[in-house]
JSON list of C-alpha atoms and ligand atoms in Angstrom, two decimals:
[
{"chain": "A", "resi": 29, "resn": "MET", "atom": "CA", "xyz": [28.17, 162.06, 126.14]},
{"chain": "A", "resi": 30, "resn": "SER", "atom": "CA", "xyz": [29.64, 162.04, 129.14]},
{"chain": "A", "resi": 31, "resn": "THR", "atom": "CA", "xyz": [27.86, 159.93, 131.87]},
{"chain": "A", "resi": 32, "resn": "TRP", "atom": "CA", "xyz": [28.09, 158.78, 135.63]},
{"chain": "A", "resi": 33, "resn": "ALA", "atom": "CA", "xyz": [31.49, 157.73, 136.82]},
{"chain": "A", "resi": 34, "resn": "ASN", "atom": "CA", "xyz": [33.28, 159.04, 133.36]},
{"chain": "A", "resi": 35, "resn": "LEU", "atom": "CA", "xyz": [36.61, 160.45, 134.40]},
{"chain": "A", "resi": 36, "resn": "GLY", "atom": "CA", "xyz": [38.45, 159.70, 131.21]},
{"chain": "A", "resi": 37, "resn": "LEU", "atom": "CA", "xyz": [37.39, 161.52, 127.57]},
{"chain": "A", "resi": 38, "resn": "GLN", "atom": "CA", "xyz": [34.35, 160.64, 125.71]},
{"chain": "A", "resi": 39, "resn": "ASP", "atom": "CA", "xyz": [34.47, 158.16, 122.82]},
{"chain": "A", "resi": 40, "resn": "SER", "atom": "CA", "xyz": [35.58, 160.24, 119.91]},
{"chain": "A", "resi": 41, "resn": "ALA", "atom": "CA", "xyz": [32.82, 160.77, 116.29]},
{"chain": "A", "resi": 42, "resn": "SER", "atom": "CA", "xyz": [35.71, 162.36, 114.43]},
{"chain": "A", "resi": 43, "resn": "PRO", "atom": "CA", "xyz": [39.32, 161.40, 113.22]},
{"chain": "A", "resi": 44, "resn": "LEU", "atom": "CA", "xyz": [40.84, 164.64, 114.77]},
{"chain": "A", "resi": 45, "resn": "MET", "atom": "CA", "xyz": [39.52, 163.40, 118.17]},
{"chain": "A", "resi": 46, "resn": "GLU", "atom": "CA", "xyz": [40.30, 160.18, 117.69]},
{"chain": "A", "resi": 47, "resn": "GLN", "atom": "CA", "xyz": [44.13, 161.60, 117.00]},
{"chain": "A", "resi": 48, "resn": "LEU", "atom": "CA", "xyz": [43.59, 163.99, 120.12]},
{"chain": "A", "resi": 49, "resn": "ILE", "atom": "CA", "xyz": [42.98, 160.54, 122.41]},
{"chain": "A", "resi": 50, "resn": "PHE", "atom": "CA", "xyz": [46.16, 158.64, 120.78]},
{"chain": "A", "resi": 51, "resn": "PHE", "atom": "CA", "xyz": [48.15, 161.61, 122.05]},
{"chain": "A", "resi": 52, "resn": "HIS", "atom": "CA", "xyz": [46.82, 161.55, 125.27]},
{"chain": "A", "resi": 53, "resn": "ASP", "atom": "CA", "xyz": [47.65, 158.39, 126.11]},
{"chain": "A", "resi": 54, "resn": "HIS", "atom": "CA", "xyz": [50.99, 158.49, 124.39]},
{"chain": "A", "resi": 55, "resn": "ALA", "atom": "CA", "xyz": [51.78, 161.35, 126.72]},
{"chain": "A", "resi": 56, "resn": "LEU", "atom": "CA", "xyz": [50.48, 159.70, 129.68]},
{"chain": "A", "resi": 57, "resn": "LEU", "atom": "CA", "xyz": [52.49, 156.34, 129.26]},
{"chain": "A", "resi": 58, "resn": "ILE", "atom": "CA", "xyz": [55.65, 158.82, 128.87]},
{"chain": "A", "resi": 59, "resn": "LEU", "atom": "CA", "xyz": [54.41, 160.38, 132.17]},
{"chain": "A", "resi": 60, "resn": "VAL", "atom": "CA", "xyz": [53.83, 157.07, 134.19]},
{"chain": "A", "resi": 61, "resn": "MET", "atom": "CA", "xyz": [57.40, 155.68, 133.38]},
{"chain": "A", "resi": 62, "resn": "ILE", "atom": "CA", "xyz": [59.12, 158.73, 134.14]},
{"chain": "A", "resi": 63, "resn": "THR", "atom": "CA", "xyz": [57.07, 158.74, 137.65]},
{"chain": "A", "resi": 64, "resn": "VAL", "atom": "CA", "xyz": [57.53, 155.00, 138.17]},
{"chain": "A", "resi": 65, "resn": "LEU", "atom": "CA", "xyz": [61.61, 155.72, 137.48]},
{"chain": "A", "resi": 66, "resn": "VAL", "atom": "CA", "xyz": [61.98, 158.85, 139.41]},
{"chain": "A", "resi": 67, "resn": "GLY", "atom": "CA", "xyz": [59.47, 157.44, 142.37]},
{"chain": "A", "resi": 68, "resn": "TYR", "atom": "CA", "xyz": [61.50, 154.23, 142.78]},
{"chain": "A", "resi": 69, "resn": "LEU", "atom": "CA", "xyz": [64.87, 155.68, 142.71]},
{"chain": "A", "resi": 70, "resn": "MET", "atom": "CA", "xyz": [63.57, 158.33, 145.69]},
{"chain": "A", "resi": 71, "resn": "PHE", "atom": "CA", "xyz": [62.39, 155.44, 147.43]},
{"chain": "A", "resi": 72, "resn": "MET", "atom": "CA", "xyz": [65.37, 153.38, 147.33]},
{"chain": "A", "resi": 73, "resn": "LEU", "atom": "CA", "xyz": [67.05, 156.64, 148.52]},
{"chain": "A", "resi": 74, "resn": "PHE", "atom": "CA", "xyz": [65.97, 155.89, 151.90]},
{"chain": "A", "resi": 75, "resn": "PHE", "atom": "CA", "xyz": [67.43, 152.71, 152.15]},
{"chain": "A", "resi": 76, "resn": "ASN", "atom": "CA", "xyz": [71.17, 152.69, 150.84]},
{"chain": "A", "resi": 77, "resn": "SER", "atom": "CA", "xyz": [73.98, 153.96, 152.92]},
{"chain": "A", "resi": 78, "resn": "TYR", "atom": "CA", "xyz": [76.42, 155.06, 150.07]},
{"chain": "A", "resi": 79, "resn": "ILE", "atom": "CA", "xyz": [78.76, 157.71, 151.28]},
{"chain": "A", "resi": 80, "resn": "ASN", "atom": "CA", "xyz": [81.56, 159.29, 149.15]},
{"chain": "A", "resi": 81, "resn": "ARG", "atom": "CA", "xyz": [83.31, 162.29, 150.73]},
{"chain": "A", "resi": 82, "resn": "PHE", "atom": "CA", "xyz": [85.18, 163.27, 147.68]},
{"chain": "A", "resi": 83, "resn": "LEU", "atom": "CA", "xyz": [82.49, 163.35, 145.36]},
{"chain": "A", "resi": 84, "resn": "LEU", "atom": "CA", "xyz": [82.10, 166.69, 144.18]},
{"chain": "A", "resi": 85, "resn": "HIS", "atom": "CA", "xyz": [81.25, 167.10, 140.38]},
{"chain": "A", "resi": 86, "resn": "GLY", "atom": "CA", "xyz": [80.28, 164.03, 137.84]},
{"chain": "A", "resi": 87, "resn": "GLN", "atom": "CA", "xyz": [80.28, 165.45, 134.39]},
{"chain": "A", "resi": 88, "resn": "LEU", "atom": "CA", "xyz": [79.15, 162.23, 132.54]},
{"chain": "A", "resi": 89, "resn": "ILE", "atom": "CA", "xyz": [76.01, 161.93, 134.66]},
{"chain": "A", "resi": 90, "resn": "GLU", "atom": "CA", "xyz": [75.17, 165.63, 134.78]},
{"chain": "A", "resi": 91, "resn": "MET", "atom": "CA", "xyz": [75.25, 165.74, 130.72]},
{"chain": "A", "resi": 92, "resn": "ILE", "atom": "CA", "xyz": [73.04, 162.37, 130.67]},
{"chain": "A", "resi": 93, "resn": "TRP", "atom": "CA", "xyz": [70.23, 163.46, 133.11]},
{"chain": "A", "resi": 94, "resn": "THR", "atom": "CA", "xyz": [70.27, 166.61, 130.81]},
{"chain": "A", "resi": 95, "resn": "ILE", "atom": "CA", "xyz": [70.33, 165.68, 127.31]},
{"chain": "A", "resi": 96, "resn": "LEU", "atom": "CA", "xyz": [68.05, 162.54, 127.82]},
{"chain": "A", "resi": 97, "resn": "PRO", "atom": "CA", "xyz": [65.13, 164.56, 129.58]},
{"chain": "A", "resi": 98, "resn": "ALA", "atom": "CA", "xyz": [65.38, 166.79, 126.49]},
{"chain": "A", "resi": 99, "resn": "ILE", "atom": "CA", "xyz": [64.88, 163.80, 123.98]},
{"chain": "A", "resi": 100, "resn": "ILE", "atom": "CA", "xyz": [62.23, 162.46, 126.02]},
{"chain": "A", "resi": 101, "resn": "LEU", "atom": "CA", "xyz": [60.40, 166.19, 125.45]},
{"chain": "A", "resi": 102, "resn": "LEU", "atom": "CA", "xyz": [61.02, 165.84, 122.02]},
{"chain": "A", "resi": 103, "resn": "PHE", "atom": "CA", "xyz": [58.83, 162.79, 121.79]},
{"chain": "A", "resi": 104, "resn": "ILE", "atom": "CA", "xyz": [55.64, 164.61, 123.09]},
{"chain": "A", "resi": 105, "resn": "ALA", "atom": "CA", "xyz": [56.80, 167.76, 120.95]},
{"chain": "A", "resi": 106, "resn": "MET", "atom": "CA", "xyz": [56.60, 166.51, 117.44]},
{"chain": "A", "resi": 107, "resn": "PRO", "atom": "CA", "xyz": [53.30, 164.32, 117.76]},
{"chain": "A", "resi": 108, "resn": "SER", "atom": "CA", "xyz": [52.01, 167.38, 119.15]},
{"chain": "A", "resi": 109, "resn": "LEU", "atom": "CA", "xyz": [53.30, 170.00, 116.72]},
{"chain": "A", "resi": 110, "resn": "ARG", "atom": "CA", "xyz": [51.89, 167.41, 114.29]},
{"chain": "A", "resi": 111, "resn": "LEU", "atom": "CA", "xyz": [48.22, 167.37, 115.62]},
{"chain": "A", "resi": 112, "resn": "LEU", "atom": "CA", "xyz": [48.43, 171.30, 116.21]},
{"chain": "A", "resi": 113, "resn": "TYR", "atom": "CA", "xyz": [48.66, 171.85, 112.36]},
{"chain": "A", "resi": 114, "resn": "LEU", "atom": "CA", "xyz": [46.52, 168.76, 111.74]},
{"chain": "A", "resi": 115, "resn": "LEU", "atom": "CA", "xyz": [43.68, 170.31, 113.84]},
{"chain": "A", "resi": 116, "resn": "ASP", "atom": "CA", "xyz": [44.12, 173.66, 111.49]},
{"chain": "A", "resi": 117, "resn": "GLU", "atom": "CA", "xyz": [43.81, 172.43, 108.63]},
{"chain": "A", "resi": 118, "resn": "ILE", "atom": "CA", "xyz": [41.01, 173.41, 106.21]},
{"chain": "A", "resi": 119, "resn": "ASN", "atom": "CA", "xyz": [39.89, 170.36, 104.01]},
{"chain": "A", "resi": 120, "resn": "GLU", "atom": "CA", "xyz": [37.02, 171.88, 101.19]},
{"chain": "A", "resi": 121, "resn": "PRO", "atom": "CA", "xyz": [34.30, 171.90, 103.50]},
{"chain": "A", "resi": 122, "resn": "SER", "atom": "CA", "xyz": [30.84, 171.00, 102.23]},
{"chain": "A", "resi": 123, "resn": "VAL", "atom": "CA", "xyz": [29.09, 172.70, 104.90]},
{"chain": "A", "resi": 124, "resn": "THR", "atom": "CA", "xyz": [29.48, 175.71, 106.83]},
{"chain": "A", "resi": 125, "resn": "LEU", "atom": "CA", "xyz": [27.93, 176.79, 109.60]},
{"chain": "A", "resi": 126, "resn": "LYS", "atom": "CA", "xyz": [28.39, 179.75, 111.92]},
{"chain": "A", "resi": 127, "resn": "SER", "atom": "CA", "xyz": [27.38, 179.70, 115.72]},
{"chain": "A", "resi": 128, "resn": "ILE", "atom": "CA", "xyz": [27.17, 183.09, 117.73]},
{"chain": "A", "resi": 129, "resn": "GLY", "atom": "CA", "xyz": [27.81, 182.49, 121.46]},
{"chain": "A", "resi": 130, "resn": "HIS", "atom": "CA", "xyz": [24.96, 185.32, 123.52]},
{"chain": "A", "resi": 131, "resn": "GLN", "atom": "CA", "xyz": [24.22, 185.58, 127.25]},
{"chain": "A", "resi": 132, "resn": "TRP", "atom": "CA", "xyz": [23.15, 182.53, 127.73]},
{"chain": "A", "resi": 133, "resn": "TYR", "atom": "CA", "xyz": [22.31, 180.95, 124.86]},
{"chain": "A", "resi": 134, "resn": "TRP", "atom": "CA", "xyz": [23.99, 180.13, 121.18]},
{"chain": "A", "resi": 135, "resn": "SER", "atom": "CA", "xyz": [22.24, 180.96, 117.50]},
{"chain": "A", "resi": 136, "resn": "TYR", "atom": "CA", "xyz": [23.17, 179.23, 114.58]},
{"chain": "A", "resi": 137, "resn": "GLU", "atom": "CA", "xyz": [23.51, 180.40, 110.89]},
{"chain": "A", "resi": 138, "resn": "TYR", "atom": "CA", "xyz": [23.34, 178.14, 107.61]},
{"chain": "A", "resi": 139, "resn": "SER", "atom": "CA", "xyz": [24.73, 180.76, 105.65]},
{"chain": "A", "resi": 140, "resn": "ASP", "atom": "CA", "xyz": [24.93, 178.50, 102.51]},
{"chain": "A", "resi": 141, "resn": "PHE", "atom": "CA", "xyz": [21.44, 177.23, 102.27]},
{"chain": "A", "resi": 142, "resn": "ASN", "atom": "CA", "xyz": [19.35, 180.96, 102.26]},
{"chain": "A", "resi": 143, "resn": "ASP", "atom": "CA", "xyz": [20.19, 181.90, 105.45]},
{"chain": "A", "resi": 144, "resn": "ILE", "atom": "CA", "xyz": [18.70, 179.43, 107.55]},
{"chain": "A", "resi": 145, "resn": "GLU", "atom": "CA", "xyz": [19.07, 180.60, 110.97]},
{"chain": "A", "resi": 146, "resn": "PHE", "atom": "CA", "xyz": [17.29, 179.92, 114.86]},
{"chain": "A", "resi": 147, "resn": "ASP", "atom": "CA", "xyz": [18.38, 179.95, 118.16]},
{"chain": "A", "resi": 148, "resn": "SER", "atom": "CA", "xyz": [19.16, 177.34, 120.39]},
{"chain": "A", "resi": 149, "resn": "TYR", "atom": "CA", "xyz": [18.22, 177.61, 124.05]},
{"chain": "A", "resi": 150, "resn": "MET", "atom": "CA", "xyz": [18.63, 174.75, 127.30]},
{"chain": "A", "resi": 151, "resn": "ILE", "atom": "CA", "xyz": [15.66, 173.12, 127.88]},
{"chain": "A", "resi": 152, "resn": "PRO", "atom": "CA", "xyz": [15.05, 174.17, 131.76]},
{"chain": "A", "resi": 153, "resn": "THR", "atom": "CA", "xyz": [14.77, 171.32, 134.20]},
{"chain": "A", "resi": 154, "resn": "ASN", "atom": "CA", "xyz": [11.09, 172.04, 135.24]},
{"chain": "A", "resi": 155, "resn": "GLU", "atom": "CA", "xyz": [10.25, 171.35, 131.26]},
{"chain": "A", "resi": 156, "resn": "LEU", "atom": "CA", "xyz": [12.27, 168.62, 130.74]},
{"chain": "A", "resi": 157, "resn": "ALA", "atom": "CA", "xyz": [10.68, 165.46, 129.07]},
{"chain": "A", "resi": 158, "resn": "ASN", "atom": "CA", "xyz": [11.44, 161.95, 131.13]},
{"chain": "A", "resi": 159, "resn": "ASP", "atom": "CA", "xyz": [14.11, 161.02, 128.47]},
{"chain": "A", "resi": 160, "resn": "GLY", "atom": "CA", "xyz": [15.70, 164.05, 128.39]},
{"chain": "A", "resi": 161, "resn": "PHE", "atom": "CA", "xyz": [19.11, 165.17, 129.92]},
{"chain": "A", "resi": 162, "resn": "ARG", "atom": "CA", "xyz": [19.22, 167.99, 132.58]},
{"chain": "A", "resi": 163, "resn": "LEU", "atom": "CA", "xyz": [21.62, 171.27, 131.74]},
{"chain": "A", "resi": 164, "resn": "LEU", "atom": "CA", "xyz": [22.42, 169.40, 128.51]},
{"chain": "A", "resi": 165, "resn": "ASP", "atom": "CA", "xyz": [19.38, 169.66, 126.03]},
{"chain": "A", "resi": 166, "resn": "VAL", "atom": "CA", "xyz": [18.27, 172.09, 123.95]},
{"chain": "A", "resi": 167, "resn": "ASP", "atom": "CA", "xyz": [15.03, 173.32, 122.23]},
{"chain": "A", "resi": 168, "resn": "ASN", "atom": "CA", "xyz": [16.65, 173.47, 118.62]},
{"chain": "A", "resi": 169, "resn": "ARG", "atom": "CA", "xyz": [19.29, 171.05, 117.62]},
{"chain": "A", "resi": 170, "resn": "VAL", "atom": "CA", "xyz": [22.14, 171.61, 115.36]},
{"chain": "A", "resi": 171, "resn": "VAL", "atom": "CA", "xyz": [21.52, 169.02, 112.50]},
{"chain": "A", "resi": 172, "resn": "LEU", "atom": "CA", "xyz": [24.73, 168.20, 110.98]},
{"chain": "A", "resi": 173, "resn": "PRO", "atom": "CA", "xyz": [25.68, 165.73, 108.11]},
{"chain": "A", "resi": 174, "resn": "MET", "atom": "CA", "xyz": [27.83, 162.87, 108.93]},
{"chain": "A", "resi": 175, "resn": "ASN", "atom": "CA", "xyz": [30.65, 161.68, 106.63]},
{"chain": "A", "resi": 176, "resn": "SER", "atom": "CA", "xyz": [31.01, 165.35, 105.83]},
{"chain": "A", "resi": 177, "resn": "GLN", "atom": "CA", "xyz": [33.79, 167.71, 106.01]},
{"chain": "A", "resi": 178, "resn": "ILE", "atom": "CA", "xyz": [32.02, 171.00, 108.27]},
{"chain": "A", "resi": 179, "resn": "ARG", "atom": "CA", "xyz": [33.44, 174.57, 108.70]},
{"chain": "A", "resi": 180, "resn": "ILE", "atom": "CA", "xyz": [32.27, 176.23, 111.77]},
{"chain": "A", "resi": 181, "resn": "LEU", "atom": "CA", "xyz": [32.56, 179.82, 112.34]},
{"chain": "A", "resi": 182, "resn": "VAL", "atom": "CA", "xyz": [32.32, 181.04, 115.98]},
{"chain": "A", "resi": 183, "resn": "THR", "atom": "CA", "xyz": [31.64, 184.80, 117.13]},
{"chain": "A", "resi": 184, "resn": "ALA", "atom": "CA", "xyz": [30.02, 186.27, 119.83]},
{"chain": "A", "resi": 185, "resn": "ALA", "atom": "CA", "xyz": [27.55, 188.93, 120.55]},
{"chain": "A", "resi": 186, "resn": "ASP", "atom": "CA", "xyz": [28.62, 190.36, 123.99]},
{"chain": "A", "resi": 187, "resn": "VAL", "atom": "CA", "xyz": [31.37, 188.57, 126.33]},
{"chain": "A", "resi": 188, "resn": "ILE", "atom": "CA", "xyz": [33.60, 185.75, 125.36]},
{"chain": "A", "resi": 189, "resn": "HIS", "atom": "CA", "xyz": [31.96, 182.28, 124.61]},
{"chain": "A", "resi": 190, "resn": "SER", "atom": "CA", "xyz": [33.50, 178.99, 124.05]},
{"chain": "A", "resi": 191, "resn": "TRP", "atom": "CA", "xyz": [31.96, 176.48, 121.46]},
{"chain": "A", "resi": 192, "resn": "THR", "atom": "CA", "xyz": [32.87, 173.21, 122.82]},
{"chain": "A", "resi": 193, "resn": "ILE", "atom": "CA", "xyz": [32.08, 169.69, 122.00]},
{"chain": "A", "resi": 194, "resn": "PRO", "atom": "CA", "xyz": [34.31, 167.24, 123.64]},
{"chain": "A", "resi": 195, "resn": "ALA", "atom": "CA", "xyz": [33.36, 163.88, 121.36]},
{"chain": "A", "resi": 196, "resn": "LEU", "atom": "CA", "xyz": [34.30, 165.83, 118.30]},
{"chain": "A", "resi": 197, "resn": "GLY", "atom": "CA", "xyz": [37.99, 167.43, 119.48]},
{"chain": "A", "resi": 198, "resn": "VAL", "atom": "CA", "xyz": [36.05, 171.12, 118.94]},
{"chain": "A", "resi": 199, "resn": "LYS", "atom": "CA", "xyz": [36.61, 174.03, 120.99]},
{"chain": "A", "resi": 200, "resn": "VAL", "atom": "CA", "xyz": [37.00, 177.36, 119.55]},
{"chain": "A", "resi": 201, "resn": "ASP", "atom": "CA", "xyz": [36.53, 180.78, 121.79]},
{"chain": "A", "resi": 202, "resn": "GLY", "atom": "CA", "xyz": [33.54, 183.19, 120.39]},
{"chain": "A", "resi": 203, "resn": "THR", "atom": "CA", "xyz": [35.04, 186.70, 120.79]},
{"chain": "A", "resi": 204, "resn": "PRO", "atom": "CA", "xyz": [32.90, 189.77, 120.25]},
{"chain": "A", "resi": 205, "resn": "GLY", "atom": "CA", "xyz": [34.23, 191.49, 116.89]},
{"chain": "A", "resi": 206, "resn": "ARG", "atom": "CA", "xyz": [36.26, 188.54, 115.53]},
{"chain": "A", "resi": 207, "resn": "LEU", "atom": "CA", "xyz": [35.38, 185.59, 113.59]},
{"chain": "A", "resi": 208, "resn": "ASN", "atom": "CA", "xyz": [37.36, 181.96, 114.90]},
{"chain": "A", "resi": 209, "resn": "GLN", "atom": "CA", "xyz": [37.26, 179.15, 112.07]},
{"chain": "A", "resi": 210, "resn": "THR", "atom": "CA", "xyz": [37.44, 175.66, 112.46]},
{"chain": "A", "resi": 211, "resn": "ASN", "atom": "CA", "xyz": [36.68, 172.13, 110.95]},
{"chain": "A", "resi": 212, "resn": "PHE", "atom": "CA", "xyz": [35.63, 168.64, 111.75]},
{"chain": "A", "resi": 213, "resn": "PHE", "atom": "CA", "xyz": [34.35, 165.76, 110.33]},
{"chain": "A", "resi": 214, "resn": "ILE", "atom": "CA", "xyz": [31.84, 163.63, 112.36]},
{"chain": "A", "resi": 215, "resn": "ASN", "atom": "CA", "xyz": [32.35, 159.55, 111.48]},
{"chain": "A", "resi": 216, "resn": "ARG", "atom": "CA", "xyz": [29.04, 158.07, 112.63]},
{"chain": "A", "resi": 217, "resn": "PRO", "atom": "CA", "xyz": [25.57, 159.26, 113.46]},
{"chain": "A", "resi": 218, "resn": "GLY", "atom": "CA", "xyz": [24.26, 160.11, 116.78]},
{"chain": "A", "resi": 219, "resn": "LEU", "atom": "CA", "xyz": [23.84, 163.16, 119.28]},
{"chain": "A", "resi": 220, "resn": "PHE", "atom": "CA", "xyz": [26.90, 165.31, 120.60]},
{"chain": "A", "resi": 221, "resn": "TYR", "atom": "CA", "xyz": [26.63, 167.41, 123.27]},
{"chain": "A", "resi": 222, "resn": "GLY", "atom": "CA", "xyz": [28.89, 170.23, 124.11]},
{"chain": "A", "resi": 223, "resn": "GLN", "atom": "CA", "xyz": [28.97, 173.16, 126.86]},
{"chain": "A", "resi": 224, "resn": "CYS", "atom": "CA", "xyz": [30.11, 176.64, 126.37]},
{"chain": "A", "resi": 225, "resn": "SER", "atom": "CA", "xyz": [33.39, 176.83, 128.40]},
{"chain": "A", "resi": 226, "resn": "GLU", "atom": "CA", "xyz": [34.34, 180.41, 128.88]},
{"chain": "A", "resi": 227, "resn": "ILE", "atom": "CA", "xyz": [33.40, 181.81, 132.05]},
{"chain": "A", "resi": 228, "resn": "CYS", "atom": "CA", "xyz": [31.06, 184.25, 130.62]},
{"chain": "A", "resi": 229, "resn": "GLY", "atom": "CA", "xyz": [28.50, 185.31, 133.02]},
{"chain": "A", "resi": 230, "resn": "ALA", "atom": "CA", "xyz": [25.81, 184.47, 135.55]},
{"chain": "A", "resi": 231, "resn": "ASN", "atom": "CA", "xyz": [24.10, 181.43, 133.41]},
{"chain": "A", "resi": 232, "resn": "HIS", "atom": "CA", "xyz": [27.37, 180.36, 131.72]},
{"chain": "A", "resi": 233, "resn": "SER", "atom": "CA", "xyz": [26.41, 176.79, 132.81]},
{"chain": "A", "resi": 234, "resn": "PHE", "atom": "CA", "xyz": [23.20, 176.44, 131.19]},
{"chain": "A", "resi": 235, "resn": "MET", "atom": "CA", "xyz": [24.08, 177.08, 127.08]},
{"chain": "A", "resi": 236, "resn": "PRO", "atom": "CA", "xyz": [24.81, 173.51, 126.30]},
{"chain": "A", "resi": 237, "resn": "ILE", "atom": "CA", "xyz": [25.36, 172.62, 122.42]},
{"chain": "A", "resi": 238, "resn": "VAL", "atom": "CA", "xyz": [23.26, 169.67, 120.90]},
{"chain": "A", "resi": 239, "resn": "ILE", "atom": "CA", "xyz": [24.79, 168.23, 117.53]},
{"chain": "A", "resi": 240, "resn": "GLU", "atom": "CA", "xyz": [22.39, 165.90, 115.86]},
{"chain": "A", "resi": 241, "resn": "SER", "atom": "CA", "xyz": [24.72, 164.12, 113.59]},
{"chain": "A", "resi": 242, "resn": "VAL", "atom": "CA", "xyz": [22.48, 162.42, 110.35]},
{"chain": "A", "resi": 243, "resn": "PRO", "atom": "CA", "xyz": [23.18, 160.85, 107.20]},
{"chain": "A", "resi": 244, "resn": "VAL", "atom": "CA", "xyz": [23.50, 163.52, 104.20]},
{"chain": "A", "resi": 245, "resn": "ASN", "atom": "CA", "xyz": [20.31, 162.29, 102.71]},
{"chain": "A", "resi": 246, "resn": "SER", "atom": "CA", "xyz": [18.54, 163.29, 105.89]},
{"chain": "A", "resi": 247, "resn": "PHE", "atom": "CA", "xyz": [20.51, 166.23, 106.29]},
{"chain": "A", "resi": 248, "resn": "ILE", "atom": "CA", "xyz": [18.94, 167.93, 102.94]},
{"chain": "A", "resi": 249, "resn": "LYS", "atom": "CA", "xyz": [15.74, 167.05, 103.72]},
{"chain": "A", "resi": 250, "resn": "TRP", "atom": "CA", "xyz": [16.04, 168.98, 106.88]},
{"chain": "A", "resi": 251, "resn": "ILE", "atom": "CA", "xyz": [17.24, 171.63, 105.04]},
{"chain": "A", "resi": 252, "resn": "SER", "atom": "CA", "xyz": [14.47, 171.93, 102.50]},
{"chain": "A", "resi": 253, "resn": "LYS", "atom": "CA", "xyz": [11.78, 171.67, 105.14]},
{"chain": "A", "resi": 254, "resn": "ASN", "atom": "CA", "xyz": [13.44, 175.13, 107.03]},
{"chain": "A", "resi": 255, "resn": "VAL", "atom": "CA", "xyz": [13.90, 176.98, 103.90]},
{"chain": "A", "resi": 256, "resn": "ASN", "atom": "CA", "xyz": [10.52, 176.77, 102.69]},
{"chain": "A", "resi": 257, "resn": "SER", "atom": "CA", "xyz": [9.12, 177.28, 105.97]},
{"chain": "B", "resi": 9, "resn": "CUA", "atom": "CU1", "xyz": [29.04, 181.20, 127.19]},
{"chain": "B", "resi": 9, "resn": "CUA", "atom": "CU2", "xyz": [30.36, 180.49, 129.07]}
]
């Protein structure tokens, strides 16, 4: 999760988020190179006194500074498209989780396992444990197996919400009357925090998401415990 003074991206917990971070760094590097070059040229303009009264056109330089930026943009567009299609790929998921946005909480359904379903509310600050995270912890966490392909279906019951978990590279809108799909693969155990990211009303800031990533055995135990109750 994000803590104080963390201005960058969170540590990734999935291969797709790792790729997104690589792409971010790649794009930023190109951006820095362009900024430095253009900044240097603009700065140097103040200190030269070149004058040419007969300079009216320059076909060659116009050609170069039109085509060169187009080629540079291709170096961003190609990896971007690769990522876009990679994020959309579904690879035989072993678990499907359905999450429904409400004003203002999330509810979850594990339709693979005899319809396990529950609501997940934020824990209010006055009820928070000493080691709890304010505005981030919930009463019922989403337990998911690590090292497994997981499909997530997102929808909403009232207005548009967005199921967003930065460490997993997941951000899907929940829209009333529609069912959106994406998938992810958690490659380590731990707690991964997220928040709704569509402005959905007065308590938009207070419908966080907590994913509890556990080994497959523990997940099966958790499932069997909840099926019986
Ligand atoms: Cu739900 Cu913002």
